[in-house]
Coordinates of C-alpha atoms in Angstrom, one line a residue:
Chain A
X265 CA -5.5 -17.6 -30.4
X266 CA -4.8 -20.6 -27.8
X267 CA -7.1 -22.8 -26.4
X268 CA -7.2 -22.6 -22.5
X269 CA -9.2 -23.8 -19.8
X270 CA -12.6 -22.0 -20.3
X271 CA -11.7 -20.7 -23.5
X272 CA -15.5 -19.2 -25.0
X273 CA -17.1 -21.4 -27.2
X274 CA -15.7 -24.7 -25.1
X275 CA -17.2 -26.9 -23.0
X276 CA -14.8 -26.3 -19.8
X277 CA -16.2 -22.2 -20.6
X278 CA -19.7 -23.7 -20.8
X279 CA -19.5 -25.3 -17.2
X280 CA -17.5 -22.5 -16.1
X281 CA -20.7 -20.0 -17.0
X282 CA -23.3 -22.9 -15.5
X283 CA -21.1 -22.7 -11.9
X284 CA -21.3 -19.4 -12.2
X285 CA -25.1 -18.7 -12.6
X286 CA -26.0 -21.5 -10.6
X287 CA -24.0 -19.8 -7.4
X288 CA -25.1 -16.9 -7.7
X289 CA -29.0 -17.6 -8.2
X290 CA -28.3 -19.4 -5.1
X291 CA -26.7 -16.2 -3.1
X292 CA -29.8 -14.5 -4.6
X293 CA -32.0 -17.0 -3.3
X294 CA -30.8 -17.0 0.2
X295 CA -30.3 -13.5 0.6
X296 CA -33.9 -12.5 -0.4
X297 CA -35.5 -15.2 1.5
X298 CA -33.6 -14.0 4.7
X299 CA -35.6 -11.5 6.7
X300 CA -34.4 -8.1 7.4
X301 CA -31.9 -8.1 4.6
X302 CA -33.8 -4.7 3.0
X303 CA -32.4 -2.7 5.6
X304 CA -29.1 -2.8 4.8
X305 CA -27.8 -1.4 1.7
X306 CA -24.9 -3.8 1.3
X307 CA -27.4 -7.0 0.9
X308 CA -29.4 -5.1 -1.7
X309 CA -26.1 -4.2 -3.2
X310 CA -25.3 -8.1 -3.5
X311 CA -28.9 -9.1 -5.2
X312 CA -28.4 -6.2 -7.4
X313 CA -24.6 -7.5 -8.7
X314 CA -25.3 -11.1 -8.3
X315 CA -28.3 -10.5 -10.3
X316 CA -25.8 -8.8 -12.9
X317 CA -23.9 -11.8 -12.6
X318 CA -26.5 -14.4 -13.5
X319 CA -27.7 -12.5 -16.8
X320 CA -23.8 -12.0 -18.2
X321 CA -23.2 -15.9 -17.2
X322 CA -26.4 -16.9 -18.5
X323 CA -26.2 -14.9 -21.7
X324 CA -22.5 -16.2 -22.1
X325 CA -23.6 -19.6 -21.5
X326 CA -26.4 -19.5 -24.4
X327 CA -23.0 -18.1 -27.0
X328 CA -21.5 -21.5 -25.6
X329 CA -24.5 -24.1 -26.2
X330 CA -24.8 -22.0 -29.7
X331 CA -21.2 -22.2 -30.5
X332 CA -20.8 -25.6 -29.2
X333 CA -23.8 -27.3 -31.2
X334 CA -22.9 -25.3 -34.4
X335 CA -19.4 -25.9 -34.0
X336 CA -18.4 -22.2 -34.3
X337 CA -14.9 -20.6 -33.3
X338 CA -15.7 -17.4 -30.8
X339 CA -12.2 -16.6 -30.1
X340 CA -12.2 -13.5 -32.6
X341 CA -10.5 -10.5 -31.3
X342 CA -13.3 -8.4 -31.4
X343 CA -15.6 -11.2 -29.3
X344 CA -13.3 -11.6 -26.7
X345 CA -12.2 -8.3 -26.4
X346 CA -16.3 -7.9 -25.4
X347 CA -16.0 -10.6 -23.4
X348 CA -13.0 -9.3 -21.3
X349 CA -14.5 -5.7 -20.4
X350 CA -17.9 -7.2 -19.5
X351 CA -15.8 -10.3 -17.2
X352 CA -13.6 -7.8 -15.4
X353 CA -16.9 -5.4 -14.8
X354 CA -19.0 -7.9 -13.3
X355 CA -16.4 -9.7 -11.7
X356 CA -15.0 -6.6 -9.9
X357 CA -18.6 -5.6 -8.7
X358 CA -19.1 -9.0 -7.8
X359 CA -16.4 -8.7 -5.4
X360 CA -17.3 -5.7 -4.0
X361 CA -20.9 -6.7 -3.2
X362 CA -19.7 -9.6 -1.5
X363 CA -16.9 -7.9 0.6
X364 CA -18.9 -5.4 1.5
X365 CA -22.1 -7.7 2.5
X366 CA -19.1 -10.0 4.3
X367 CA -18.2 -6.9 6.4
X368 CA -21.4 -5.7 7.7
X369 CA -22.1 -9.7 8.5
X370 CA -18.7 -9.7 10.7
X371 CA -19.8 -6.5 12.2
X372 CA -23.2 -7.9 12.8
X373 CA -22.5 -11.5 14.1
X374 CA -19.0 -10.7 15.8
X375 CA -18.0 -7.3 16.7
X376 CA -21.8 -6.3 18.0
X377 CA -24.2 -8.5 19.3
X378 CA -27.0 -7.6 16.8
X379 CA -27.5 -11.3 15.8
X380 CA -27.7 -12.7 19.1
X381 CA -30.2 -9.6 20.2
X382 CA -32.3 -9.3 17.4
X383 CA -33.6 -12.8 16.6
X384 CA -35.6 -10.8 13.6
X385 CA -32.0 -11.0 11.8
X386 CA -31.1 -14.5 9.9
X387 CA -27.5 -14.0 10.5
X388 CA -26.8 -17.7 9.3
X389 CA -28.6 -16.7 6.1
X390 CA -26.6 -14.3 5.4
X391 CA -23.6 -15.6 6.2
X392 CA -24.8 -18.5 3.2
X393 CA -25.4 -16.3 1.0
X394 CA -22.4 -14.5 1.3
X395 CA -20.1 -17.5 0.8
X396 CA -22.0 -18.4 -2.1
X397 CA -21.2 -15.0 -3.5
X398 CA -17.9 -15.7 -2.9
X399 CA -17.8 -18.9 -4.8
X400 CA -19.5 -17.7 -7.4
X401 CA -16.9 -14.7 -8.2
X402 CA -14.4 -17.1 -7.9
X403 CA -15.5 -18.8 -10.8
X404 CA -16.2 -15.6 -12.9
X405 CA -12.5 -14.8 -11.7
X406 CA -10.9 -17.6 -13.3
X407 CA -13.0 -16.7 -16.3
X408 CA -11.8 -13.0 -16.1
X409 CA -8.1 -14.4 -16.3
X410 CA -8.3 -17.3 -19.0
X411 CA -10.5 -14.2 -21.3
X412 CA -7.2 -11.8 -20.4
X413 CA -5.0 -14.0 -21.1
X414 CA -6.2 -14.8 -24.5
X415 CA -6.4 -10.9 -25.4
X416 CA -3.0 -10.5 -24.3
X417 CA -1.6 -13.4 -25.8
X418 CA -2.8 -12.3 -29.2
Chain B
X109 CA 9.1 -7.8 -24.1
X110 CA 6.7 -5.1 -24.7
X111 CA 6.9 -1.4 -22.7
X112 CA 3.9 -0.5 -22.1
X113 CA 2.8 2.9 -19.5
X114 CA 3.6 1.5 -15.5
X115 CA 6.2 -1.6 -16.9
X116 CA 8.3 -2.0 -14.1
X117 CA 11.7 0.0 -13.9
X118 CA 10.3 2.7 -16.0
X119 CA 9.2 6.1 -14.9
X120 CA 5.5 5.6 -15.0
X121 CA 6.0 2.4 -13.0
X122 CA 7.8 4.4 -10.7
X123 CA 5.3 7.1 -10.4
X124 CA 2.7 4.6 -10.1
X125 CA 4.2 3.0 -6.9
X126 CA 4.9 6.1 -5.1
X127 CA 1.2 6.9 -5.8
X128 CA -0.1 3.5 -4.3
X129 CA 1.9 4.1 -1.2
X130 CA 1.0 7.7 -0.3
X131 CA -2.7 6.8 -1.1
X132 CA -2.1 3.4 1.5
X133 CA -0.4 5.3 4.2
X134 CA -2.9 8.3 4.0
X135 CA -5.6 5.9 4.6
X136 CA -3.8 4.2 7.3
X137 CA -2.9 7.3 9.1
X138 CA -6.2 8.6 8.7
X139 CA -7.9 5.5 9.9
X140 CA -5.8 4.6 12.9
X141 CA -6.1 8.5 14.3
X142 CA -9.7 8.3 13.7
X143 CA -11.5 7.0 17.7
X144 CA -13.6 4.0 17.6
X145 CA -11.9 2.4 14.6
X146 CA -10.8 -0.7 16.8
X147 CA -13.6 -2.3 17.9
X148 CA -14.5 -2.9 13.9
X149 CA -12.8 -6.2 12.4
X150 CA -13.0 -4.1 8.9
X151 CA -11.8 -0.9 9.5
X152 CA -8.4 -3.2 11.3
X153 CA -8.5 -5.5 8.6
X154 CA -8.8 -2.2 5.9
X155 CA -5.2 -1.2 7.7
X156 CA -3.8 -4.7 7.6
X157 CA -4.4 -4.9 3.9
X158 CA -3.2 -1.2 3.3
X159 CA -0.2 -2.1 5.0
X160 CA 0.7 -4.9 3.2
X161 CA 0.0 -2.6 -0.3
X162 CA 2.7 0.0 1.6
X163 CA 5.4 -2.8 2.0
X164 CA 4.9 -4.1 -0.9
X165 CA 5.1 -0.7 -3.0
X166 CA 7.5 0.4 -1.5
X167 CA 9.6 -2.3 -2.4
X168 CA 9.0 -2.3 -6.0
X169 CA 9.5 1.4 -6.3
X170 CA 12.8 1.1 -4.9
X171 CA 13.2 -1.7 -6.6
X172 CA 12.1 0.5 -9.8
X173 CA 14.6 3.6 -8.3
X174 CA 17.9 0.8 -8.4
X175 CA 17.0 0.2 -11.7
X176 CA 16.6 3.6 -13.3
X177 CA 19.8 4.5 -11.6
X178 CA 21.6 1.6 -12.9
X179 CA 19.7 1.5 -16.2
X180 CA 18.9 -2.5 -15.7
X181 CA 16.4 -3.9 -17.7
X182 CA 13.9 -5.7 -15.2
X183 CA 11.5 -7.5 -17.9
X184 CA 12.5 -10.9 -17.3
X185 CA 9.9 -13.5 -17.3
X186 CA 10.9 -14.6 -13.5
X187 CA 10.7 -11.5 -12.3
X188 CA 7.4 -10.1 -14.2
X189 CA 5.9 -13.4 -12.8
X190 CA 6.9 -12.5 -9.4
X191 CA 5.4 -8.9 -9.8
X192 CA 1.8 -10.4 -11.7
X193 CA 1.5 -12.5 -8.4
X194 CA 1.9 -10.1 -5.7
X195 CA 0.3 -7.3 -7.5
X196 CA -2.9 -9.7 -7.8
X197 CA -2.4 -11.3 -4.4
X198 CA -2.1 -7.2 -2.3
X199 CA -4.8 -6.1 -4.9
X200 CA -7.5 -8.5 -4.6
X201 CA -7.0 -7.7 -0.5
X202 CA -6.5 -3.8 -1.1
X203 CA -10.2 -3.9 -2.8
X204 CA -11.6 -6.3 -0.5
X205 CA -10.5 -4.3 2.5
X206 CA -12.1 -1.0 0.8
X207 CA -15.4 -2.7 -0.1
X208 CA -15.8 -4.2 3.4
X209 CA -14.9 -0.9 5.0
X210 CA -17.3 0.9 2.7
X211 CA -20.1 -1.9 3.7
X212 CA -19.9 -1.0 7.4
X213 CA -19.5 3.0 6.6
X214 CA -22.7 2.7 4.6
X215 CA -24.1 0.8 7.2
X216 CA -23.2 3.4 10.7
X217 CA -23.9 6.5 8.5
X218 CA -27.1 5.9 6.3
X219 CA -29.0 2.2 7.2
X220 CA -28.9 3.0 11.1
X221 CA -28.2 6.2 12.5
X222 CA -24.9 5.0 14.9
X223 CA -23.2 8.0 13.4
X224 CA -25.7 10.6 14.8
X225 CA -25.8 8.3 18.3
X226 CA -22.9 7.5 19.0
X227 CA -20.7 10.9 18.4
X228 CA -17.9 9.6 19.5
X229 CA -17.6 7.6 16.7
X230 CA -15.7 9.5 13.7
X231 CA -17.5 8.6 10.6
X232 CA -16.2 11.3 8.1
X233 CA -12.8 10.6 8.8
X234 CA -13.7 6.0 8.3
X235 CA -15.6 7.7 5.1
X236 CA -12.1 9.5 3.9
X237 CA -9.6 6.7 4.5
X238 CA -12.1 4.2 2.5
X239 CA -11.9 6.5 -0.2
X240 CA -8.0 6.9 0.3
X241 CA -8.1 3.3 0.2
X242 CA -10.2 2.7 -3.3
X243 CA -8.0 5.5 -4.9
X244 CA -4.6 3.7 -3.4
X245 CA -6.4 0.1 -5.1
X246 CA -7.0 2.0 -8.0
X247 CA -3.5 2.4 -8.7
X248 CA -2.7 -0.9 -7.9
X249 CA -5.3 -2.3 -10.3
X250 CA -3.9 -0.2 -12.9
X251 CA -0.6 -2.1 -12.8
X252 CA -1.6 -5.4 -12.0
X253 CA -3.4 -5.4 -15.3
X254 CA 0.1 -3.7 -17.1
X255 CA 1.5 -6.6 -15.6
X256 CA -0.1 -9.2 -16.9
X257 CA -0.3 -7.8 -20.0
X258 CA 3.4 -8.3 -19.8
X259 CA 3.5 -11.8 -18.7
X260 CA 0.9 -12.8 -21.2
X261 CA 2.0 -10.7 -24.4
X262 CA 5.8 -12.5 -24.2

């Protein structure tokens, strides 16, 4: 197999996985703290995937630090074969939760006047939260690729 | 190159991008006759998006009709490029559009109770074109990914 950009079992993979948990433990940690964030599903939705995010990331991240340290190759076909289906899973529900949260805070904050009227609502919170989602599937994204690439390229 | 089910200029591929393009207009004509659609940046931005997926299926499948006619071959690494990036590109916004859509549905129908209020507003037909819309990205995602198995597996 090639060696890419955030290849498993690399340290460019390793700080790939760390960027990843780290923004979406953020996301998770805004969102939660925000008030009124339980009555809409969407916002549940996105501490529910981002959460899903932060134990695949994490749990990648430990195969890294183990594979780094012990010098071990992961790029077998059967590991990143694993790797790709749980990537593209997480990383497509990862997206969804943060379109969909990103939605309802448009339609909150621009198209009715729900933020402005209801000062209960911590619109900028949101908002946070859902750009930190976003950053943080970006990273998994590129992750999702580089992990594609080297099944296909088999 | 390899041919795999939905490579481009083959029959699949063809049947593939006729299927993305009646899903995308169904959801599109569904969504713009449906009243109150407007005043929502997601349900507008849900039939920019599927608009784009239209134009852009369209072309490939006559692009796809040319060359089953003329029995070209179009696997060339320039022109699978081409197709990896826009099928990405119109995907990535086809599921973003259906996610945000399906935030805001979730959010009139079952967190609030706008749907009961406000009757003008036409909630099974927003729920329908979402779900036109995930089938139509659905599609799409299917060969984006033959697609970049192509570009990678040269």
């Amino acid at each position: 197999m090639k060696y890419l950009f955030g290849s498993p079992g690399k340290v460019s993979g390793l700080v790939l996985r760390i960027g990843q948990c780290l923004f979406a433990s953020a996301s998770i940690g805004v969102m939660a703290s925000a008030s009124g964030f339980s009555t809409t599903t969407a916002f549940c939705y996105l501490i529910a995937s981002m959460g899903l995010q932060v134990l695949w990331s994490f749990g990648l991240a430990c195969l890294d630090i183990h594979a780094l340290r012990l010098k071990k190759d992961l790029q077998s076909h059967v590991l990143v074969s694993l790797f790709v289906v749980g990537d593209w899973v997480t990383s497509v529900l990862s997206l969804a939760a943060a379109c969909s949260s990103a939605g309802v805070v448009v339609l909150l904050s621009r198209d009715t006047r729900f933020c402005r009227v209801e000062k209960q609502l911590a619109c900028r919170m949101f908002e946070l939260s859902v750009a930190l989602a976003f950053v943080a599937w970006f990273l998994l994204a590129i992750s999702s690729f580089v992990m594609f690439w080297l099944l296909a390229s088999v």
